[in-house]
PDB file of N, CA and C in Angstrom:
ATOM      1  N   MET A  29      95.166 107.528  96.256  1.00 52.00           N
ATOM      2  CA  MET A  29      93.934 106.755  96.145  1.00 52.00           C
ATOM      3  C   MET A  29      93.654 105.993  97.443  1.00 52.00           C
ATOM      4  N   SER A  30      92.401 105.873  97.780  1.00 63.00           N
ATOM      5  CA  SER A  30      92.046 105.207  99.024  1.00 63.00           C
ATOM      6  C   SER A  30      92.275 103.697  98.932  1.00 63.00           C
ATOM      7  N   LYS A  31      92.436 103.093 100.099  1.00 69.00           N
ATOM      8  CA  LYS A  31      92.651 101.650 100.181  1.00 69.00           C
ATOM      9  C   LYS A  31      91.451 100.898  99.606  1.00 69.00           C
ATOM     10  N   ASN A  32      90.263 101.396  99.924  1.00 72.00           N
ATOM     11  CA  ASN A  32      89.028 100.783  99.444  1.00 72.00           C
ATOM     12  C   ASN A  32      88.953 100.795  97.922  1.00 72.00           C
ATOM     13  N   PHE A  33      89.413 101.893  97.349  1.00 70.00           N
ATOM     14  CA  PHE A  33      89.387 102.032  95.897  1.00 70.00           C
ATOM     15  C   PHE A  33      90.299 100.994  95.247  1.00 70.00           C
ATOM     16  N   LYS A  34      91.481 100.793  95.824  1.00 75.00           N
ATOM     17  CA  LYS A  34      92.410  99.777  95.313  1.00 75.00           C
ATOM     18  C   LYS A  34      91.766  98.394  95.377  1.00 75.00           C
ATOM     19  N   THR A  35      91.033  98.123  96.450  1.00 77.00           N
ATOM     20  CA  THR A  35      90.340  96.847  96.602  1.00 77.00           C
ATOM     21  C   THR A  35      89.311  96.673  95.499  1.00 77.00           C
ATOM     22  N   ASN A  36      88.568  97.745  95.205  1.00 77.00           N
ATOM     23  CA  ASN A  36      87.580  97.700  94.122  1.00 77.00           C
ATOM     24  C   ASN A  36      88.250  97.355  92.804  1.00 77.00           C
ATOM     25  N   GLU A  37      89.411  97.953  92.570  1.00 79.00           N
ATOM     26  CA  GLU A  37      90.132  97.718  91.320  1.00 79.00           C
ATOM     27  C   GLU A  37      90.562  96.258  91.222  1.00 79.00           C
ATOM     28  N   LYS A  38      91.094  95.712  92.311  1.00 80.00           N
ATOM     29  CA  LYS A  38      91.514  94.305  92.333  1.00 80.00           C
ATOM     30  C   LYS A  38      90.328  93.389  92.061  1.00 80.00           C
ATOM     31  N   LEU A  39      89.222  93.687  92.711  1.00 76.00           N
ATOM     32  CA  LEU A  39      88.015  92.881  92.556  1.00 76.00           C
ATOM     33  C   LEU A  39      87.528  92.906  91.114  1.00 76.00           C
ATOM     34  N   LEU A  40      87.455  94.095  90.537  1.00 77.00           N
ATOM     35  CA  LEU A  40      87.003  94.230  89.152  1.00 77.00           C
ATOM     36  C   LEU A  40      87.935  93.498  88.197  1.00 77.00           C
ATOM     37  N   ASN A  41      89.239  93.657  88.409  1.00 74.00           N
ATOM     38  CA  ASN A  41      90.199  92.994  87.531  1.00 74.00           C
ATOM     39  C   ASN A  41      90.087  91.480  87.613  1.00 74.00           C
ATOM     40  N   SER A  42      89.876  90.948  88.819  1.00 76.00           N
ATOM     41  CA  SER A  42      89.744  89.492  88.939  1.00 76.00           C
ATOM     42  C   SER A  42      88.438  89.016  88.315  1.00 76.00           C
ATOM     43  N   MET A  43      87.376  89.825  88.421  1.00 69.00           N
ATOM     44  CA  MET A  43      86.114  89.475  87.774  1.00 69.00           C
ATOM     45  C   MET A  43      86.287  89.443  86.260  1.00 69.00           C
ATOM     46  N   VAL A  44      86.961  90.444  85.743  1.00 67.00           N
ATOM     47  CA  VAL A  44      87.225  90.514  84.305  1.00 67.00           C
ATOM     48  C   VAL A  44      88.055  89.305  83.888  1.00 67.00           C
ATOM     49  N   HIS A  45      89.088  89.000  84.665  1.00 63.00           N
ATOM     50  CA  HIS A  45      89.986  87.889  84.358  1.00 63.00           C
ATOM     51  C   HIS A  45      89.233  86.560  84.367  1.00 63.00           C
ATOM     52  N   ASN A  46      88.453  86.335  85.396  1.00 65.00           N
ATOM     53  CA  ASN A  46      87.719  85.075  85.524  1.00 65.00           C
ATOM     54  C   ASN A  46      86.644  84.928  84.461  1.00 65.00           C
ATOM     55  N   GLY A  47      86.067  86.040  84.053  1.00 58.00           N
ATOM     56  CA  GLY A  47      84.951  86.001  83.124  1.00 58.00           C
ATOM     57  C   GLY A  47      85.354  85.781  81.685  1.00 58.00           C
ATOM     58  N   SER A  48      86.609  86.041  81.360  1.00 50.00           N
ATOM     59  CA  SER A  48      86.966  85.976  79.936  1.00 50.00           C
ATOM     60  C   SER A  48      88.321  85.318  79.691  1.00 50.00           C
ATOM     61  N   GLN A  49      88.635  84.290  80.472  1.00 57.00           N
ATOM     62  CA  GLN A  49      89.908  83.598  80.298  1.00 57.00           C
ATOM     63  C   GLN A  49      90.027  82.958  78.920  1.00 57.00           C
ATOM     64  N   SER A  50      88.902  82.545  78.381  1.00 60.00           N
ATOM     65  CA  SER A  50      88.935  81.849  77.097  1.00 60.00           C
ATOM     66  C   SER A  50      89.244  82.786  75.937  1.00 60.00           C
ATOM     67  N   ASN A  51      88.955  84.058  76.112  1.00 66.00           N
ATOM     68  CA  ASN A  51      89.157  85.004  75.022  1.00 66.00           C
ATOM     69  C   ASN A  51      90.073  86.135  75.471  1.00 66.00           C
ATOM     70  N   SER A  52      91.362  85.980  75.210  1.00 75.00           N
ATOM     71  CA  SER A  52      92.340  86.925  75.739  1.00 75.00           C
ATOM     72  C   SER A  52      92.215  88.319  75.133  1.00 75.00           C
ATOM     73  N   VAL A  53      91.769  88.399  73.884  1.00 77.00           N
ATOM     74  CA  VAL A  53      91.620  89.714  73.249  1.00 77.00           C
ATOM     75  C   VAL A  53      90.537  90.525  73.946  1.00 77.00           C
ATOM     76  N   SER A  54      89.387  89.901  74.174  1.00 79.00           N
ATOM     77  CA  SER A  54      88.312  90.631  74.852  1.00 79.00           C
ATOM     78  C   SER A  54      88.688  90.912  76.303  1.00 79.00           C
ATOM     79  N   GLN A  55      89.494  90.026  76.899  1.00 77.00           N
ATOM     80  CA  GLN A  55      89.949  90.251  78.274  1.00 77.00           C
ATOM     81  C   GLN A  55      90.791  91.518  78.356  1.00 77.00           C
ATOM     82  N   VAL A  56      91.721  91.656  77.425  1.00 82.00           N
ATOM     83  CA  VAL A  56      92.584  92.837  77.408  1.00 82.00           C
ATOM     84  C   VAL A  56      91.749  94.096  77.191  1.00 82.00           C
ATOM     85  N   LYS A  57      90.792  94.011  76.278  1.00 85.00           N
ATOM     86  CA  LYS A  57      89.913  95.157  76.013  1.00 85.00           C
ATOM     87  C   LYS A  57      89.085  95.505  77.238  1.00 85.00           C
ATOM     88  N   LEU A  58      88.569  94.473  77.904  1.00 84.00           N
ATOM     89  CA  LEU A  58      87.777  94.687  79.116  1.00 84.00           C
ATOM     90  C   LEU A  58      88.617  95.337  80.210  1.00 84.00           C
ATOM     91  N   GLN A  59      89.835  94.832  80.397  1.00 84.00           N
ATOM     92  CA  GLN A  59      90.696  95.398  81.427  1.00 84.00           C
ATOM     93  C   GLN A  59      91.029  96.852  81.132  1.00 84.00           C
ATOM     94  N   ALA A  60      91.229  97.169  79.853  1.00 89.00           N
ATOM     95  CA  ALA A  60      91.489  98.549  79.468  1.00 89.00           C
ATOM     96  C   ALA A  60      90.276  99.421  79.786  1.00 89.00           C
ATOM     97  N   SER A  61      89.089  98.903  79.509  1.00 90.00           N
ATOM     98  CA  SER A  61      87.860  99.643  79.816  1.00 90.00           C
ATOM     99  C   SER A  61      87.699  99.855  81.313  1.00 90.00           C
ATOM    100  N   VAL A  62      87.951  98.802  82.081  1.00 86.00           N
ATOM    101  CA  VAL A  62      87.863  98.891  83.540  1.00 86.00           C
ATOM    102  C   VAL A  62      88.826  99.954  84.051  1.00 86.00           C
ATOM    103  N   LYS A  63      90.048  99.930  83.538  1.00 87.00           N
ATOM    104  CA  LYS A  63      91.037 100.918  83.955  1.00 87.00           C
ATOM    105  C   LYS A  63      90.584 102.333  83.621  1.00 87.00           C
ATOM    106  N   ARG A  64      90.046 102.507  82.410  1.00 89.00           N
ATOM    107  CA  ARG A  64      89.568 103.832  81.997  1.00 89.00           C
ATOM    108  C   ARG A  64      88.472 104.328  82.928  1.00 89.00           C
ATOM    109  N   VAL A  65      87.541 103.432  83.238  1.00 87.00           N
ATOM    110  CA  VAL A  65      86.440 103.802  84.133  1.00 87.00           C
ATOM    111  C   VAL A  65      86.969 104.143  85.520  1.00 87.00           C
ATOM    112  N   LEU A  66      87.878 103.298  86.024  1.00 84.00           N
ATOM    113  CA  LEU A  66      88.413 103.524  87.363  1.00 84.00           C
ATOM    114  C   LEU A  66      89.255 104.789  87.440  1.00 84.00           C
ATOM    115  N   ASN A  67      89.882 105.168  86.339  1.00 86.00           N
ATOM    116  CA  ASN A  67      90.701 106.377  86.333  1.00 86.00           C
ATOM    117  C   ASN A  67      89.871 107.636  86.134  1.00 86.00           C
ATOM    118  N   ASN A  68      88.601 107.451  85.812  1.00 88.00           N
ATOM    119  CA  ASN A  68      87.703 108.584  85.623  1.00 88.00           C
ATOM    120  C   ASN A  68      87.459 109.276  86.961  1.00 88.00           C
ATOM    121  N   ARG A  69      87.721 110.578  86.975  1.00 90.00           N
ATOM    122  CA  ARG A  69      87.631 111.365  88.203  1.00 90.00           C
ATOM    123  C   ARG A  69      86.269 111.281  88.891  1.00 90.00           C
ATOM    124  N   SER A  70      85.205 111.429  88.124  1.00 89.00           N
ATOM    125  CA  SER A  70      83.869 111.421  88.733  1.00 89.00           C
ATOM    126  C   SER A  70      83.502 110.034  89.258  1.00 89.00           C
ATOM    127  N   VAL A  71      84.002 109.002  88.595  1.00 86.00           N
ATOM    128  CA  VAL A  71      83.778 107.634  89.071  1.00 86.00           C
ATOM    129  C   VAL A  71      84.520 107.423  90.389  1.00 86.00           C
ATOM    130  N   GLN A  72      85.755 107.907  90.463  1.00 86.00           N
ATOM    131  CA  GLN A  72      86.536 107.822  91.703  1.00 86.00           C
ATOM    132  C   GLN A  72      85.796 108.506  92.845  1.00 86.00           C
ATOM    133  N   LYS A  73      85.297 109.703  92.575  1.00 90.00           N
ATOM    134  CA  LYS A  73      84.567 110.460  93.606  1.00 90.00           C
ATOM    135  C   LYS A  73      83.336 109.687  94.066  1.00 90.00           C
ATOM    136  N   ALA A  74      82.606 109.128  93.110  1.00 88.00           N
ATOM    137  CA  ALA A  74      81.394 108.380  93.439  1.00 88.00           C
ATOM    138  C   ALA A  74      81.721 107.152  94.287  1.00 88.00           C
ATOM    139  N   LEU A  75      82.776 106.434  93.917  1.00 84.00           N
ATOM    140  CA  LEU A  75      83.184 105.243  94.673  1.00 84.00           C
ATOM    141  C   LEU A  75      83.603 105.614  96.086  1.00 84.00           C
ATOM    142  N   GLU A  76      84.331 106.723  96.215  1.00 87.00           N
ATOM    143  CA  GLU A  76      84.778 107.141  97.540  1.00 87.00           C
ATOM    144  C   GLU A  76      83.603 107.609  98.388  1.00 87.00           C
ATOM    145  N   GLN A  77      82.619 108.224  97.753  1.00 88.00           N
ATOM    146  CA  GLN A  77      81.410 108.632  98.480  1.00 88.00           C
ATOM    147  C   GLN A  77      80.672 107.404  98.989  1.00 88.00           C
ATOM    148  N   LEU A  78      80.540 106.405  98.138  1.00 88.00           N
ATOM    149  CA  LEU A  78      79.883 105.159  98.534  1.00 88.00           C
ATOM    150  C   LEU A  78      80.632 104.500  99.690  1.00 88.00           C
ATOM    151  N   ALA A  79      81.947 104.558  99.624  1.00 86.00           N
ATOM    152  CA  ALA A  79      82.778 103.914 100.640  1.00 86.00           C
ATOM    153  C   ALA A  79      82.620 104.585 102.001  1.00 86.00           C
ATOM    154  N   THR A  80      82.335 105.886 101.998  1.00 87.00           N
ATOM    155  CA  THR A  80      82.251 106.596 103.277  1.00 87.00           C
ATOM    156  C   THR A  80      80.836 106.630 103.843  1.00 87.00           C
ATOM    157  N   GLU A  81      79.857 106.227 103.053  1.00 79.00           N
ATOM    158  CA  GLU A  81      78.463 106.262 103.532  1.00 79.00           C
ATOM    159  C   GLU A  81      78.191 105.207 104.587  1.00 79.00           C
TER     160      GLU A  81
END
């Protein structure tokens, strides 16, 4: 995975964390969703395309 992609993941995870500290259940669900999206092949390709433009 590209360095930029890892940065995107960190950023998204911190956004998720900051946005839902009060509700840990929804936070865990959100993080799982973020991970699923980030692990999606076509999403990875799209992010890498954006990064190289």
